[in-house]
Short mmCIF file of N, CA and C in Angstrom, two decimals:
data_model
loop_
_atom_site.label_atom_id
_atom_site.label_comp_id
_atom_site.label_asym_id
_atom_site.label_seq_id
_atom_site.Cartn_x
_atom_site.Cartn_y
_atom_site.Cartn_z
N MET A 27 34.80 80.69 110.14
CA MET A 27 36.18 81.07 110.40
C MET A 27 37.06 79.86 110.14
N ASP A 28 38.03 80.05 109.25
CA ASP A 28 38.96 78.97 108.91
C ASP A 28 40.22 79.10 109.74
N ILE A 29 40.69 77.99 110.24
CA ILE A 29 41.93 77.96 110.99
C ILE A 29 42.93 77.13 110.19
N GLN A 30 44.07 77.75 109.87
CA GLN A 30 45.08 77.06 109.09
C GLN A 30 46.22 76.61 110.00
N GLY A 31 46.85 75.54 109.61
CA GLY A 31 47.99 75.04 110.37
C GLY A 31 49.24 75.86 110.09
N ALA A 32 50.28 75.56 110.81
CA ALA A 32 51.54 76.28 110.67
C ALA A 32 52.14 76.08 109.29
N GLY A 33 51.97 74.89 108.71
CA GLY A 33 52.53 74.61 107.39
C GLY A 33 51.94 75.49 106.31
N ALA A 34 50.65 75.67 106.31
CA ALA A 34 49.99 76.50 105.31
C ALA A 34 50.37 77.96 105.50
N SER A 35 50.49 78.39 106.73
CA SER A 35 50.83 79.77 107.01
C SER A 35 52.26 80.08 106.54
N GLY A 36 53.19 79.17 106.76
CA GLY A 36 54.57 79.37 106.35
C GLY A 36 54.71 79.43 104.85
N THR A 37 53.96 78.63 104.14
CA THR A 37 54.04 78.61 102.69
C THR A 37 53.53 79.92 102.11
N SER A 38 52.42 80.40 102.60
CA SER A 38 51.88 81.65 102.07
C SER A 38 52.78 82.83 102.43
N GLY A 39 53.41 82.78 103.60
CA GLY A 39 54.34 83.84 103.98
C GLY A 39 55.53 83.90 103.05
N ALA A 40 56.04 82.72 102.68
CA ALA A 40 57.19 82.68 101.77
C ALA A 40 56.81 83.19 100.39
N SER A 41 55.61 82.84 99.92
CA SER A 41 55.20 83.30 98.60
C SER A 41 54.95 84.81 98.62
N LEU A 42 54.42 85.32 99.72
CA LEU A 42 54.23 86.77 99.82
C LEU A 42 55.57 87.50 99.86
N GLU A 43 56.53 86.90 100.54
CA GLU A 43 57.86 87.51 100.60
C GLU A 43 58.49 87.52 99.21
N LEU A 44 58.34 86.44 98.46
CA LEU A 44 58.89 86.36 97.12
C LEU A 44 58.23 87.40 96.21
N ALA A 45 56.92 87.54 96.31
CA ALA A 45 56.21 88.54 95.50
C ALA A 45 56.68 89.95 95.86
N SER A 46 56.90 90.19 97.14
CA SER A 46 57.38 91.49 97.58
C SER A 46 58.78 91.78 97.04
N LEU A 47 59.64 90.76 97.05
CA LEU A 47 60.99 90.94 96.51
C LEU A 47 60.97 91.20 95.02
N LYS A 48 60.08 90.55 94.29
CA LYS A 48 59.97 90.78 92.86
C LYS A 48 59.50 92.21 92.57
N LEU A 49 58.54 92.70 93.35
CA LEU A 49 58.08 94.07 93.18
C LEU A 49 59.19 95.07 93.49
N ALA A 50 59.95 94.80 94.55
CA ALA A 50 61.04 95.69 94.93
C ALA A 50 62.11 95.72 93.84
N LYS A 51 62.41 94.57 93.27
CA LYS A 51 63.41 94.49 92.20
C LYS A 51 62.95 95.28 90.99
N GLY A 52 61.68 95.14 90.64
CA GLY A 52 61.13 95.88 89.51
C GLY A 52 61.19 97.38 89.73
N GLN A 53 60.90 97.81 90.95
CA GLN A 53 60.95 99.23 91.27
C GLN A 53 62.39 99.74 91.19
N GLN A 54 63.35 98.96 91.68
CA GLN A 54 64.75 99.37 91.60
C GLN A 54 65.21 99.49 90.15
N GLU A 55 64.76 98.59 89.30
CA GLU A 55 65.14 98.65 87.89
C GLU A 55 64.56 99.90 87.24
N GLN A 56 63.31 100.24 87.56
CA GLN A 56 62.69 101.44 87.00
C GLN A 56 63.41 102.69 87.48
N GLU A 57 63.76 102.73 88.77
CA GLU A 57 64.48 103.89 89.29
C GLU A 57 65.86 104.00 88.67
N GLY A 58 66.51 102.87 88.43
CA GLY A 58 67.83 102.88 87.79
C GLY A 58 67.75 103.42 86.37
N LYS A 59 66.74 103.00 85.62
CA LYS A 59 66.56 103.49 84.26
C LYS A 59 66.28 104.98 84.26
N ALA A 60 65.45 105.44 85.20
CA ALA A 60 65.14 106.86 85.28
C ALA A 60 66.38 107.66 85.64
N THR A 61 67.22 107.13 86.52
CA THR A 61 68.45 107.82 86.91
C THR A 61 69.41 107.92 85.73
N LEU A 62 69.56 106.83 84.98
CA LEU A 62 70.43 106.87 83.81
C LEU A 62 69.93 107.86 82.77
N GLN A 63 68.63 107.90 82.58
CA GLN A 63 68.05 108.84 81.63
C GLN A 63 68.31 110.28 82.07
N LEU A 64 68.17 110.54 83.36
CA LEU A 64 68.43 111.88 83.89
C LEU A 64 69.89 112.27 83.70
N LEU A 65 70.81 111.34 83.99
CA LEU A 65 72.23 111.63 83.83
C LEU A 65 72.59 111.88 82.36
N GLU A 66 72.01 111.10 81.46
CA GLU A 66 72.30 111.28 80.04
C GLU A 66 71.75 112.62 79.55
N SER A 67 70.59 113.02 80.02
CA SER A 67 70.03 114.30 79.58
C SER A 67 70.83 115.46 80.16
N ALA A 68 71.38 115.29 81.35
CA ALA A 68 72.19 116.34 81.96
C ALA A 68 73.53 116.48 81.24
N ALA A 69 74.03 115.41 80.65
CA ALA A 69 75.31 115.46 79.96
C ALA A 69 75.21 116.27 78.67
N ASP A 70 74.00 116.41 78.11
CA ASP A 70 73.80 117.14 76.87
C ASP A 70 73.72 118.65 77.07
N VAL A 71 73.59 119.10 78.30
CA VAL A 71 73.47 120.53 78.58
C VAL A 71 74.85 121.18 78.47
N PRO A 72 74.98 122.20 77.63
CA PRO A 72 76.29 122.84 77.51
C PRO A 72 76.62 123.66 78.75
N LYS A 73 77.90 123.74 79.06
CA LYS A 73 78.34 124.52 80.22
C LYS A 73 78.22 126.01 79.90
N PRO A 74 77.75 126.81 80.84
CA PRO A 74 77.64 128.24 80.58
C PRO A 74 79.02 128.87 80.44
N THR A 75 79.14 129.75 79.47
CA THR A 75 80.42 130.43 79.26
C THR A 75 80.19 131.93 79.40
N SER A 76 81.21 132.61 79.81
CA SER A 76 81.15 134.05 79.98
C SER A 76 81.49 134.72 78.65
N ALA A 77 80.96 135.92 78.44
CA ALA A 77 81.30 136.68 77.25
C ALA A 77 82.77 137.11 77.30
N ASN A 78 83.28 137.28 78.51
CA ASN A 78 84.68 137.66 78.69
C ASN A 78 85.40 136.49 79.36
N PRO A 79 86.23 135.76 78.63
CA PRO A 79 86.89 134.57 79.22
C PRO A 79 87.87 134.90 80.33
N ALA A 80 88.30 136.17 80.47
CA ALA A 80 89.23 136.54 81.53
C ALA A 80 88.54 136.56 82.89
N ILE A 81 87.22 136.74 82.89
CA ILE A 81 86.48 136.78 84.16
C ILE A 81 86.45 135.38 84.76
N GLY A 82 86.92 135.28 85.97
CA GLY A 82 86.91 134.00 86.65
C GLY A 82 88.10 133.13 86.35
N ALA A 83 89.02 133.63 85.56
CA ALA A 83 90.20 132.83 85.21
C ALA A 83 91.20 132.78 86.36
N ASN A 84 91.24 133.82 87.19
CA ASN A 84 92.18 133.88 88.30
C ASN A 84 91.43 133.58 89.60
N ILE A 85 91.99 132.68 90.37
CA ILE A 85 91.37 132.30 91.64
C ILE A 85 92.35 132.58 92.76
N ASP A 86 91.92 133.38 93.74
CA ASP A 86 92.78 133.65 94.90
C ASP A 86 92.79 132.42 95.78
N THR A 87 94.00 131.98 96.13
CA THR A 87 94.13 130.78 96.96
C THR A 87 94.56 131.11 98.39
N PHE A 88 94.62 132.40 98.73
CA PHE A 88 94.97 132.79 100.09
C PHE A 88 93.81 133.51 100.74
N ALA A 89 93.78 133.48 102.04
CA ALA A 89 92.67 134.15 102.74
C ALA A 89 93.17 135.33 103.50
#
């Protein structure tokens, strides 16, 4: 059983934290790219149109 001093423990903790932050940053970048790709693909979808343009043209604003 190895016993390490406080100095060795603090150094490894900092390096683990740095590695964790790098992984989190990479995951955020991947999610951002996926989100942009999804938004761009959604922009290409044409809006549905009715065969009769008069349908839905009038909106009642009173209740």
